[in-house]
PDB file of N, CA and C in Angstrom:
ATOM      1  N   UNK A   1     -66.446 -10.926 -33.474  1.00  0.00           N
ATOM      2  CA  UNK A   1     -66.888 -10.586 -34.820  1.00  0.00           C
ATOM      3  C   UNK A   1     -66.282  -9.239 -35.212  1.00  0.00           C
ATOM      4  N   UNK A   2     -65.527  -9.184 -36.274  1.00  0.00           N
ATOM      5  CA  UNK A   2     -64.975  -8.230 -36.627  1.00  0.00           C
ATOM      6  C   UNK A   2     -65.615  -6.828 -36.940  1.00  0.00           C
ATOM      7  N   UNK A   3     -67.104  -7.113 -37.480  1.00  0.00           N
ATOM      8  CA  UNK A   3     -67.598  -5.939 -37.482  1.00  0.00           C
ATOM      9  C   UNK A   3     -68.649  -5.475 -36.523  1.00  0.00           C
ATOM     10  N   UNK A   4     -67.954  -5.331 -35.692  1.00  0.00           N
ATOM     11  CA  UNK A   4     -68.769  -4.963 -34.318  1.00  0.00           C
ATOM     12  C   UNK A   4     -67.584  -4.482 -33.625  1.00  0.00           C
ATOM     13  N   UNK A   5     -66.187  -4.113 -34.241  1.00  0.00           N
ATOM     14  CA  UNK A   5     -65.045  -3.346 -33.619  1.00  0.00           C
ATOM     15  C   UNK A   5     -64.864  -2.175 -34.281  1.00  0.00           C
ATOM     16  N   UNK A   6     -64.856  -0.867 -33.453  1.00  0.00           N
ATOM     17  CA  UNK A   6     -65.315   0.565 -33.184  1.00  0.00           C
ATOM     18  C   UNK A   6     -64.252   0.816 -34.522  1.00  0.00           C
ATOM     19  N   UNK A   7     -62.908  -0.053 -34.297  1.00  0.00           N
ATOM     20  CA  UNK A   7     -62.009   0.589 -35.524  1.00  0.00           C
ATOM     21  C   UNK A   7     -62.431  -0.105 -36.925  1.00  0.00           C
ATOM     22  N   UNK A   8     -62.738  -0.943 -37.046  1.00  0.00           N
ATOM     23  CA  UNK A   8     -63.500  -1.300 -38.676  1.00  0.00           C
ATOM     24  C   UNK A   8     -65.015  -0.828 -38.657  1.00  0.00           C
ATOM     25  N   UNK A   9     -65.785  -0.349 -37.723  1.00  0.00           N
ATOM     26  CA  UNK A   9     -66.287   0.890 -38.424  1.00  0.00           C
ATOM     27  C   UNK A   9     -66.012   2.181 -38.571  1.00  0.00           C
ATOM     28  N   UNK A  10     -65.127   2.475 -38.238  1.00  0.00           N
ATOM     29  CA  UNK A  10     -64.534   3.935 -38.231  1.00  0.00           C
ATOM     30  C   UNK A  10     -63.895   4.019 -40.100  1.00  0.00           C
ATOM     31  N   UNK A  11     -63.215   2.369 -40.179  1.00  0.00           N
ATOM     32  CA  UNK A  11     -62.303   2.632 -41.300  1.00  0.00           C
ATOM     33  C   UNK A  11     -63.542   2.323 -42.257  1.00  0.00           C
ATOM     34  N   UNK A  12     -64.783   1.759 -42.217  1.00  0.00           N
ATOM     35  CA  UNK A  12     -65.562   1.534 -43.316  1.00  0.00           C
ATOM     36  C   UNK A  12     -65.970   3.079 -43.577  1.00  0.00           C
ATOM     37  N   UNK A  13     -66.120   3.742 -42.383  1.00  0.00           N
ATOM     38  CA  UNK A  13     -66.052   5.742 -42.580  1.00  0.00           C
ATOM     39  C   UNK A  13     -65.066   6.103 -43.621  1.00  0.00           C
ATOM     40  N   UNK A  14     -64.385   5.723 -43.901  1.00  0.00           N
ATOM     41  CA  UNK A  14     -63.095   6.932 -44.436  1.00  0.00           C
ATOM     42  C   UNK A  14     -63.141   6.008 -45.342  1.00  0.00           C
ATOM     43  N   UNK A  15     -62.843   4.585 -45.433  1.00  0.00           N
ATOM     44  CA  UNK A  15     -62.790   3.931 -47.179  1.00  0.00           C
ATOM     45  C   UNK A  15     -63.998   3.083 -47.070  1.00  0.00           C
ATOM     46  N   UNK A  16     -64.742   3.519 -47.577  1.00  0.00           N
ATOM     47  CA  UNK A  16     -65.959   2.745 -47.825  1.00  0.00           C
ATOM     48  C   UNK A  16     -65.663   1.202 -48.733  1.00  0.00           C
ATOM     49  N   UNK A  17     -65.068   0.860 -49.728  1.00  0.00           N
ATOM     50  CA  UNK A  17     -64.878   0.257 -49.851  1.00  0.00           C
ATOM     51  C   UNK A  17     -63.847  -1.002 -49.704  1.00  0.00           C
ATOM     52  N   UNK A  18     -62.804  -0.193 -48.102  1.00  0.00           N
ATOM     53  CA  UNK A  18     -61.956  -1.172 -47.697  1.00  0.00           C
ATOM     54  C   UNK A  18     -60.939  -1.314 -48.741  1.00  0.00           C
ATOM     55  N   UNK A  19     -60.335  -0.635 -49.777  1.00  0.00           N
ATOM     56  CA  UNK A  19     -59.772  -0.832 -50.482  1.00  0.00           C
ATOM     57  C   UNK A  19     -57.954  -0.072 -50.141  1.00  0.00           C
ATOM     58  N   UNK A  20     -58.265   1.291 -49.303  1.00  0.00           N
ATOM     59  CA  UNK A  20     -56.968   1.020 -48.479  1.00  0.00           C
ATOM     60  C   UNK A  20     -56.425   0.676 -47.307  1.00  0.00           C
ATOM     61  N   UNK A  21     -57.144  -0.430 -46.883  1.00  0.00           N
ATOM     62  CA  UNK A  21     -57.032  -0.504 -45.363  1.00  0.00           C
ATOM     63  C   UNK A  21     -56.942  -2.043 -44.927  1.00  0.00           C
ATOM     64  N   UNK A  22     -56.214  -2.309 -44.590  1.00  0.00           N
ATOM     65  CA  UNK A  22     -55.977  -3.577 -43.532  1.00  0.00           C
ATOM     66  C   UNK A  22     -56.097  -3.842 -41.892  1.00  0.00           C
ATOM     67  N   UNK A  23     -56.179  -4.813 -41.620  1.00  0.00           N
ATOM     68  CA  UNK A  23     -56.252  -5.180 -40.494  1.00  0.00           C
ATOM     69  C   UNK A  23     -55.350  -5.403 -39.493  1.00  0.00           C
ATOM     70  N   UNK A  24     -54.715  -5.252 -38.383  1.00  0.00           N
ATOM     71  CA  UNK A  24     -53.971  -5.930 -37.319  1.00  0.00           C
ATOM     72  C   UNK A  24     -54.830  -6.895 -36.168  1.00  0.00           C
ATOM     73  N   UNK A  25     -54.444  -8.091 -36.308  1.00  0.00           N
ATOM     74  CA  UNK A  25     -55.279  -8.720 -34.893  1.00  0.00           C
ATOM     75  C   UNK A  25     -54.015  -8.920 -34.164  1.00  0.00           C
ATOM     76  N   UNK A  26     -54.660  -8.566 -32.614  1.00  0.00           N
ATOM     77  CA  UNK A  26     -53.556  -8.859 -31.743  1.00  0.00           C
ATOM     78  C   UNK A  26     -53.858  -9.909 -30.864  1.00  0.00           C
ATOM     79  N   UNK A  27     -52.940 -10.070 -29.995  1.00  0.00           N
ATOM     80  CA  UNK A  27     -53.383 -11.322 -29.057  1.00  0.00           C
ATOM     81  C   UNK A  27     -54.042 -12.693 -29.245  1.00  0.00           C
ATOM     82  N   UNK A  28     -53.089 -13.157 -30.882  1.00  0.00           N
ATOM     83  CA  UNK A  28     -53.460 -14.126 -31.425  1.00  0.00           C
ATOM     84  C   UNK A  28     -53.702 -15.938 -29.914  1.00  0.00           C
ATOM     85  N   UNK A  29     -52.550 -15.180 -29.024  1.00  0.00           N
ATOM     86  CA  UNK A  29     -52.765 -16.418 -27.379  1.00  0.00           C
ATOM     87  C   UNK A  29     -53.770 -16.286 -27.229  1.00  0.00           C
ATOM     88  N   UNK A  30     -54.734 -15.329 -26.938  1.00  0.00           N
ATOM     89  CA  UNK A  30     -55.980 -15.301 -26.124  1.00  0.00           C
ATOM     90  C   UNK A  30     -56.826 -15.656 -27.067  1.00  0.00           C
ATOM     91  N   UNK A  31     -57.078 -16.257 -27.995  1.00  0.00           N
ATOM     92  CA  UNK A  31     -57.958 -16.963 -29.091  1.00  0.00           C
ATOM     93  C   UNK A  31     -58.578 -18.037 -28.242  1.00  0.00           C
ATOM     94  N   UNK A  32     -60.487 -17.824 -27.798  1.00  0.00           N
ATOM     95  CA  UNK A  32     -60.523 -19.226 -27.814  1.00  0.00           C
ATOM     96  C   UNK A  32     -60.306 -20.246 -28.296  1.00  0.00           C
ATOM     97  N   UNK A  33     -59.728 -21.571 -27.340  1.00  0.00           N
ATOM     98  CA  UNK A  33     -59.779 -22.821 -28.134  1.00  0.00           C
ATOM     99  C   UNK A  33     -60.720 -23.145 -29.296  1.00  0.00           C
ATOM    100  N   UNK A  34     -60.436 -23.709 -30.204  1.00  0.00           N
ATOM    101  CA  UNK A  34     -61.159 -24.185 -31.089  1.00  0.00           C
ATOM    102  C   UNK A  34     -62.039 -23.191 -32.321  1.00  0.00           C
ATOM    103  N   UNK A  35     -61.477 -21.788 -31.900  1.00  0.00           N
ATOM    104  CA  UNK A  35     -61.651 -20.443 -32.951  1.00  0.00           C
ATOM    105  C   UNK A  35     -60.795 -20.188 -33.770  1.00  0.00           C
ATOM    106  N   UNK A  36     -59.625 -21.099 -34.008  1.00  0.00           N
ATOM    107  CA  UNK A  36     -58.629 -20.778 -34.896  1.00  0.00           C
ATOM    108  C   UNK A  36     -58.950 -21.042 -35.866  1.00  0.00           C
ATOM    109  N   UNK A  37     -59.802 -21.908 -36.680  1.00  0.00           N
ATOM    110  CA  UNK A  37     -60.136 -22.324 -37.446  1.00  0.00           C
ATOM    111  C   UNK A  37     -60.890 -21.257 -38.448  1.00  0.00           C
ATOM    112  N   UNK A  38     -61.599 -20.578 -37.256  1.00  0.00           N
ATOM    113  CA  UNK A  38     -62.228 -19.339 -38.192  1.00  0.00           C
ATOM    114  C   UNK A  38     -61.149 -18.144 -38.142  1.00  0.00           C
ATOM    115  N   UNK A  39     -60.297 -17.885 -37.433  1.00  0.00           N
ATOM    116  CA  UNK A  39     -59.405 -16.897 -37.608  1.00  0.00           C
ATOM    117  C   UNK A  39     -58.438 -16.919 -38.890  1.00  0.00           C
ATOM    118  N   UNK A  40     -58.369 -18.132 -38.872  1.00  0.00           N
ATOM    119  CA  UNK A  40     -57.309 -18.314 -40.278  1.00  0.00           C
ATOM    120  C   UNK A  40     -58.356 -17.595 -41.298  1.00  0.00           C
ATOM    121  N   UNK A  41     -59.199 -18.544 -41.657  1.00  0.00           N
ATOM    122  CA  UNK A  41     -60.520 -18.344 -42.744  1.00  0.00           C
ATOM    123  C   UNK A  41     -60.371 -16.600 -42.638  1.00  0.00           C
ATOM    124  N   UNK A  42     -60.486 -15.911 -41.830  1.00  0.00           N
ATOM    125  CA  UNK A  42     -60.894 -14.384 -41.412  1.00  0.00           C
ATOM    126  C   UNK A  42     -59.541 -14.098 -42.322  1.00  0.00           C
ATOM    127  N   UNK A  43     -58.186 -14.279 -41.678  1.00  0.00           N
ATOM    128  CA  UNK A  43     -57.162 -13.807 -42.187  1.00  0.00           C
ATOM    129  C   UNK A  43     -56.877 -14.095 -43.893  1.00  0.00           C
ATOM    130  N   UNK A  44     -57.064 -14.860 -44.397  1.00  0.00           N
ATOM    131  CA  UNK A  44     -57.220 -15.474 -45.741  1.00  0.00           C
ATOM    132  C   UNK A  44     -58.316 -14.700 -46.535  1.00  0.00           C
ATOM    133  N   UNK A  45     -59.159 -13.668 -46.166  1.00  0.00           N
ATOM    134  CA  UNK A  45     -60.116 -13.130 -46.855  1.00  0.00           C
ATOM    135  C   UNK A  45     -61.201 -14.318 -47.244  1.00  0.00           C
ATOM    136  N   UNK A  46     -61.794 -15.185 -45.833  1.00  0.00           N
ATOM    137  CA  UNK A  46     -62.701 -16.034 -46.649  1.00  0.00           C
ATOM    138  C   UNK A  46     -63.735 -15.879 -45.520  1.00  0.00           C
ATOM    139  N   UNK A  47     -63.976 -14.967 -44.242  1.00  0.00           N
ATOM    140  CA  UNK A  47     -64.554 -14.403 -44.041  1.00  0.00           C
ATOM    141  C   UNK A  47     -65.887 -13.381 -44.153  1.00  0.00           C
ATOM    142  N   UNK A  48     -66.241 -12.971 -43.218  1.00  0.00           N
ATOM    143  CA  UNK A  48     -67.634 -11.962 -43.569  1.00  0.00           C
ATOM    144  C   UNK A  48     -66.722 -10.157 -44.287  1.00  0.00           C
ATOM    145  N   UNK A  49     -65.910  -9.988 -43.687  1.00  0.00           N
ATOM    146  CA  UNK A  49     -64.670  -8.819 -44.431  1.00  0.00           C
ATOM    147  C   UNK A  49     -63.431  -9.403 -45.299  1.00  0.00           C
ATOM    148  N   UNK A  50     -63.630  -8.806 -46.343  1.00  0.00           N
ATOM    149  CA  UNK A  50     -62.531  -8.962 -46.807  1.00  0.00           C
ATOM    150  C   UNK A  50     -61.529  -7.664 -46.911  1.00  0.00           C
ATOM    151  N   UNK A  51     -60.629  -7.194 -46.478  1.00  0.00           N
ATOM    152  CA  UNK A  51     -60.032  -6.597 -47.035  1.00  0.00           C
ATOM    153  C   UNK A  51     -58.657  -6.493 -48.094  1.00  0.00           C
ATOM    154  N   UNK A  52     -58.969  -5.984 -49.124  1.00  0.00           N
ATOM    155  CA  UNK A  52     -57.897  -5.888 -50.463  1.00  0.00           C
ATOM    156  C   UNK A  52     -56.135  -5.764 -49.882  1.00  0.00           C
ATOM    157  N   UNK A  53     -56.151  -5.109 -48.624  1.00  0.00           N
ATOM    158  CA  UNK A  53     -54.772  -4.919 -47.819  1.00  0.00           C
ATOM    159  C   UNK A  53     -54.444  -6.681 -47.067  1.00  0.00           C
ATOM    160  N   UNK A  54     -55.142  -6.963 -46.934  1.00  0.00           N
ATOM    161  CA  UNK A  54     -55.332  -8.233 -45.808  1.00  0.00           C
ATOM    162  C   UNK A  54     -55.401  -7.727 -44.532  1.00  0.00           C
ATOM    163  N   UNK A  55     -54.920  -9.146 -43.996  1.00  0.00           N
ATOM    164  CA  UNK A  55     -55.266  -8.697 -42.093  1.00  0.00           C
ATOM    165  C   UNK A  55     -53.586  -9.335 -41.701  1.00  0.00           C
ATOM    166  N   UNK A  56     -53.027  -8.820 -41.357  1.00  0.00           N
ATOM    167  CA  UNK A  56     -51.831  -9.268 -40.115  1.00  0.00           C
ATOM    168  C   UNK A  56     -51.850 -10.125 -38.572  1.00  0.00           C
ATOM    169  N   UNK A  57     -51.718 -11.149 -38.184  1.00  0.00           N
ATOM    170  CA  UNK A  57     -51.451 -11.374 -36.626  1.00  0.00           C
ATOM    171  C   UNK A  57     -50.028 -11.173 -36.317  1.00  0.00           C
ATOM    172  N   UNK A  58     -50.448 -10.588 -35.141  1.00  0.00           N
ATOM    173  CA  UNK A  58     -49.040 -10.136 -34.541  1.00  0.00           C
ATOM    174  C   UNK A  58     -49.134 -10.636 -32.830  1.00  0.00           C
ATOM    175  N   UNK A  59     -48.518 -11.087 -32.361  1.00  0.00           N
ATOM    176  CA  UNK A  59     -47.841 -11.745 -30.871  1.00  0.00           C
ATOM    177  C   UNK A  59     -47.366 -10.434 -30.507  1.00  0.00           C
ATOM    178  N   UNK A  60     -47.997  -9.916 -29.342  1.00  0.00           N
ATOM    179  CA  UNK A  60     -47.362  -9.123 -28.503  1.00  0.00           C
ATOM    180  C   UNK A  60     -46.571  -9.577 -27.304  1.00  0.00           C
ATOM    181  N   UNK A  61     -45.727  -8.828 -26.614  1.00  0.00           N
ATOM    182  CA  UNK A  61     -45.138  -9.156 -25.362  1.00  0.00           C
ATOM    183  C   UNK A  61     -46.135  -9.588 -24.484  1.00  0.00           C
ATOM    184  N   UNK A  62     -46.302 -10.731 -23.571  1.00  0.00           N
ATOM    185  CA  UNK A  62     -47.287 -10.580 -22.380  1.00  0.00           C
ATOM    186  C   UNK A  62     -47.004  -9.693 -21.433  1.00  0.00           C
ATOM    187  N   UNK A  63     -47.522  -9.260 -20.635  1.00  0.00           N
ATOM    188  CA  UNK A  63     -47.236  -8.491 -19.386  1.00  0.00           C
ATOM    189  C   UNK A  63     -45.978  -9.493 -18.366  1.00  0.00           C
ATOM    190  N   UNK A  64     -45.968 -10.447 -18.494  1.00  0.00           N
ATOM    191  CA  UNK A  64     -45.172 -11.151 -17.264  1.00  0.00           C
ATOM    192  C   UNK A  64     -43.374 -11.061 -18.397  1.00  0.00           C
ATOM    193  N   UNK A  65     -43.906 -11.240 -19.675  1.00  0.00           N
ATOM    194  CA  UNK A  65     -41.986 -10.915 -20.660  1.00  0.00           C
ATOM    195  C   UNK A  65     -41.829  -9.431 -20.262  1.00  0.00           C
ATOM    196  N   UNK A  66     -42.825  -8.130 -20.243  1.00  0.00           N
ATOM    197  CA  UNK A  66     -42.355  -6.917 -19.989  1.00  0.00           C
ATOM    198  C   UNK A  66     -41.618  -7.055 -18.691  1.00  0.00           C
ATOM    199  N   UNK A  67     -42.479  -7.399 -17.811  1.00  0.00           N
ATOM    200  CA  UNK A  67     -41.788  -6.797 -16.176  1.00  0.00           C
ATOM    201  C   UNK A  67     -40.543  -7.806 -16.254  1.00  0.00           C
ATOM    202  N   UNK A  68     -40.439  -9.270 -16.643  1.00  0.00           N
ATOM    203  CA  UNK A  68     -39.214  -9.953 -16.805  1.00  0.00           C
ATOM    204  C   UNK A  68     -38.100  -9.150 -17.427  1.00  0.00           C
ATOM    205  N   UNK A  69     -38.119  -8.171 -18.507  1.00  0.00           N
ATOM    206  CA  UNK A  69     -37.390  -7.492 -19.163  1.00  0.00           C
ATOM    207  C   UNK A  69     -37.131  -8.403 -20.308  1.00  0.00           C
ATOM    208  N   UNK A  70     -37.847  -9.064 -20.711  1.00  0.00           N
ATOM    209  CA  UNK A  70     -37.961  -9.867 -22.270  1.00  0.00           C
ATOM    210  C   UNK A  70     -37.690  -8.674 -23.411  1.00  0.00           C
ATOM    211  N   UNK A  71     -36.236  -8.814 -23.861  1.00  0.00           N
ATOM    212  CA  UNK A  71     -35.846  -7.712 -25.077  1.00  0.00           C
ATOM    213  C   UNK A  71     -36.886  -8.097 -26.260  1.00  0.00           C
ATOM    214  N   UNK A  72     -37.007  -7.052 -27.201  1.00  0.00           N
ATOM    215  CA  UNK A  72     -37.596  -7.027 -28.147  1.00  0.00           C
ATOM    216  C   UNK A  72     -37.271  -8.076 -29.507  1.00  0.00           C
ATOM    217  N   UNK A  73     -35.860  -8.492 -29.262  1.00  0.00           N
ATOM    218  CA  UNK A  73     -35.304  -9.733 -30.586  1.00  0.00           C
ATOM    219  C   UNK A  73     -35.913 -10.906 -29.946  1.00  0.00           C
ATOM    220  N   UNK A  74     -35.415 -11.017 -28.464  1.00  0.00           N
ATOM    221  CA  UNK A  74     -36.143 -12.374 -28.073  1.00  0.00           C
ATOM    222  C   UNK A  74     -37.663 -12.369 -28.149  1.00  0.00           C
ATOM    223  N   UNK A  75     -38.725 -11.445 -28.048  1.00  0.00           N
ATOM    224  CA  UNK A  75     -39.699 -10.962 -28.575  1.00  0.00           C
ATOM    225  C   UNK A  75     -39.778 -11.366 -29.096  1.00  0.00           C
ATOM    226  N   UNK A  76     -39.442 -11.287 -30.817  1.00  0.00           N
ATOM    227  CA  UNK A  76     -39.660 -11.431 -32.320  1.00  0.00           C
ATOM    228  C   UNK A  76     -39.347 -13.057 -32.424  1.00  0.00           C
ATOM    229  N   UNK A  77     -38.189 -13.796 -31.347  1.00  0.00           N
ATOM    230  CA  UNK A  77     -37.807 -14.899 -31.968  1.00  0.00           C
ATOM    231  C   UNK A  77     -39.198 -15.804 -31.250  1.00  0.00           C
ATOM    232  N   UNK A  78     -39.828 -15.431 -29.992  1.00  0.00           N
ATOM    233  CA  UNK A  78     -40.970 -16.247 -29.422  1.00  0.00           C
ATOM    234  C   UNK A  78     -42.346 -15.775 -30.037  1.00  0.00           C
ATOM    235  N   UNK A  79     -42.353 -14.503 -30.822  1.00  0.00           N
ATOM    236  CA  UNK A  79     -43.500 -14.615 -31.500  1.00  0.00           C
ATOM    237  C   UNK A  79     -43.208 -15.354 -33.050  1.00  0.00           C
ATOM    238  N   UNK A  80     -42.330 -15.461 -33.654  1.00  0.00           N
ATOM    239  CA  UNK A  80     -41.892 -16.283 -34.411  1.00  0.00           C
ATOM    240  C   UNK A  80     -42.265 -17.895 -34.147  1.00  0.00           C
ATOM    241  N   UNK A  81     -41.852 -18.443 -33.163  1.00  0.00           N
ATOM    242  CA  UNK A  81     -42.098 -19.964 -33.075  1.00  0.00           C
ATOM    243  C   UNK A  81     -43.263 -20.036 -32.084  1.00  0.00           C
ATOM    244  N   UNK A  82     -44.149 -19.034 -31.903  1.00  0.00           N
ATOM    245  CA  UNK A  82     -45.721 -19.099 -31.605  1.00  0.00           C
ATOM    246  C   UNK A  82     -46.271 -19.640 -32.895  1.00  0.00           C
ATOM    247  N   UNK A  83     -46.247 -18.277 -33.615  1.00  0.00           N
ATOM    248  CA  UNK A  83     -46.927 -19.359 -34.870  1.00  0.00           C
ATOM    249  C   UNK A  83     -46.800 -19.783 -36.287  1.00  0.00           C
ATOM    250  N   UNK A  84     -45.066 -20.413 -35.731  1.00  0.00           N
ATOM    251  CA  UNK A  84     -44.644 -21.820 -36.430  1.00  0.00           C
ATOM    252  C   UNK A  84     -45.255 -22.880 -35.477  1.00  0.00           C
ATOM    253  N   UNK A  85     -45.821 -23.230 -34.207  1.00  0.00           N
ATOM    254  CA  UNK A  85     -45.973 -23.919 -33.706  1.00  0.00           C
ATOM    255  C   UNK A  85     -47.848 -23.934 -33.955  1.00  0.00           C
ATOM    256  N   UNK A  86     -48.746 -22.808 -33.545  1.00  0.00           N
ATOM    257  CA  UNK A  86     -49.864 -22.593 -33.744  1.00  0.00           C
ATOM    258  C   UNK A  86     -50.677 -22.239 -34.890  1.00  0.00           C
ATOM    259  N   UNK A  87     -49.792 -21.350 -36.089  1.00  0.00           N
ATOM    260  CA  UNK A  87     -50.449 -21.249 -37.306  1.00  0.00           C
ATOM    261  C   UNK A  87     -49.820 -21.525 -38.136  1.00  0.00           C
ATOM    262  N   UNK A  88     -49.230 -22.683 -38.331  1.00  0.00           N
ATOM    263  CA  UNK A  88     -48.166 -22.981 -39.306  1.00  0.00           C
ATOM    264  C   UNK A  88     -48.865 -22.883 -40.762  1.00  0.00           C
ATOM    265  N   UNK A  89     -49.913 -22.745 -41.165  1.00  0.00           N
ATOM    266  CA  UNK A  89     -50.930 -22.391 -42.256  1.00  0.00           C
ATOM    267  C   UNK A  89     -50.939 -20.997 -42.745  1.00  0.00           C
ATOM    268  N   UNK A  90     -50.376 -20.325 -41.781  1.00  0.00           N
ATOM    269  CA  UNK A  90     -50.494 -19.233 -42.633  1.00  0.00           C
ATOM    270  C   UNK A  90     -49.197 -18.569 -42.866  1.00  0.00           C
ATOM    271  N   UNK A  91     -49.375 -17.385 -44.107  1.00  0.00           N
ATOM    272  CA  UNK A  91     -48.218 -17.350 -45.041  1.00  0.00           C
ATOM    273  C   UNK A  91     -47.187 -16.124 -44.101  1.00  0.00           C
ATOM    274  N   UNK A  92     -45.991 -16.033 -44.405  1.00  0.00           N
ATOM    275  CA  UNK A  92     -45.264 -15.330 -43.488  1.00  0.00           C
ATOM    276  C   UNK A  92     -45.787 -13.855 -43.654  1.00  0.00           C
ATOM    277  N   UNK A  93     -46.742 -13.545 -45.425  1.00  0.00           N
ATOM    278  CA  UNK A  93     -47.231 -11.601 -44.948  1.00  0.00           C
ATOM    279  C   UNK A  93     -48.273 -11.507 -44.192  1.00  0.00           C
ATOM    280  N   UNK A  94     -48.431 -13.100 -43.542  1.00  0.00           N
ATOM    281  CA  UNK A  94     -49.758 -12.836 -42.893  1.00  0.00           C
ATOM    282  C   UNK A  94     -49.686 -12.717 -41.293  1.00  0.00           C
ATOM    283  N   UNK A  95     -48.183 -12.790 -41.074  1.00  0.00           N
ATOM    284  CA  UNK A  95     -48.060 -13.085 -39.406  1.00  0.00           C
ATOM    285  C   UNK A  95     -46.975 -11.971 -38.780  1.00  0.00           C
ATOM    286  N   UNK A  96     -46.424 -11.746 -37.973  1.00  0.00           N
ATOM    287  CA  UNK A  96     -45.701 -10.895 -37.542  1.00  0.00           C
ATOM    288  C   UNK A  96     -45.534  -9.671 -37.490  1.00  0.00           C
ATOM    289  N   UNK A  97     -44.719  -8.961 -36.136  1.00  0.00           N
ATOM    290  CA  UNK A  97     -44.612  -7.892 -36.670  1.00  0.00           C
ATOM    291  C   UNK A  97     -43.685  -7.133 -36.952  1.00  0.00           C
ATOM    292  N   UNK A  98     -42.319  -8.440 -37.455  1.00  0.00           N
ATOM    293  CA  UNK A  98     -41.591  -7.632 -38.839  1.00  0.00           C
ATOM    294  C   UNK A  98     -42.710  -7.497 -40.343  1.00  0.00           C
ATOM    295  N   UNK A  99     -43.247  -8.199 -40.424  1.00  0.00           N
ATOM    296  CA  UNK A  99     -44.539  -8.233 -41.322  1.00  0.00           C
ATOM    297  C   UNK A  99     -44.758  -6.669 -41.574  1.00  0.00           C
ATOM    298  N   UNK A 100     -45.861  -6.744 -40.180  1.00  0.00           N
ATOM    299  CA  UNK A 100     -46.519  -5.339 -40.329  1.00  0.00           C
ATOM    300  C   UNK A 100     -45.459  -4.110 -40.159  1.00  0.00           C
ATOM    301  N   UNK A 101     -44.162  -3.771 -39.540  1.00  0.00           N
ATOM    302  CA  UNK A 101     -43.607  -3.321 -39.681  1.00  0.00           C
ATOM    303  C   UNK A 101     -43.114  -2.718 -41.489  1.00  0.00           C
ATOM    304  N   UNK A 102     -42.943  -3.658 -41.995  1.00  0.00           N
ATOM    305  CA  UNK A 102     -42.517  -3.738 -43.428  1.00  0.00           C
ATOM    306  C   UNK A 102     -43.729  -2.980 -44.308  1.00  0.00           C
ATOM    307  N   UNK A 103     -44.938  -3.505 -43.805  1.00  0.00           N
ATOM    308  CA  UNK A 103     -46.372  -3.280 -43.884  1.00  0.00           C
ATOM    309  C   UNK A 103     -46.529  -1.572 -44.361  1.00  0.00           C
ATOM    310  N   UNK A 104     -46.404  -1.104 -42.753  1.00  0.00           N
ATOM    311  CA  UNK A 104     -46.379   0.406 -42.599  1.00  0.00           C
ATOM    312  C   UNK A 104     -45.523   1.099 -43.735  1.00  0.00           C
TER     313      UNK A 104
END
């Protein structure tokens, strides 16, 4: 549940009304089965938060691509067809992190 994480109450501190602030979720893999359904909903602003910025998922490296030495393009191209394969529903400002990169 999103608001029960130390950093969206910190940011409801400083913008009370969420109006400059967005979200990053990470570790869109470790999603229980059968929670995607509400994660999308979350990311789409149809959730218990909405924020006016939106929310981003971003695919990080696992620990086993770091110590492999998995470069950062091949990175981008396997978090890329993560979720073309897993969230094909949602819109491209809503996924990645050339996304949030662009974002910042």
């Amino acid at each position: 549940d999103i608001q029960t994480v130390e950093s969206f109450r910190l940011a409801t501190q400083v913008d009370p009304g969420l109006r400059r602030s967005f979200a990053v979720l990470t570790y869109p893999d470790l999603i229980n089965p059968g929670a995607e359904k509400d994660i999308i909903k979350l990311v789409n602003g149809q959730g218990k938060v909405n924020l006016s910025k939106g929310i981003i998922m971003v695919k990080c490296r696992s620990q086993r691509e770091i110590e492999d030495g998995t470069n950062l393009e091949t990175a981008l191209r396997n978090e890329d067809a993560f979720f073309n394969e897993m969230y094909p529903e949602l819109k491209s400002n809503q996924k990645g992190t050339r996304t949030l990169i662009s974002k910042l």
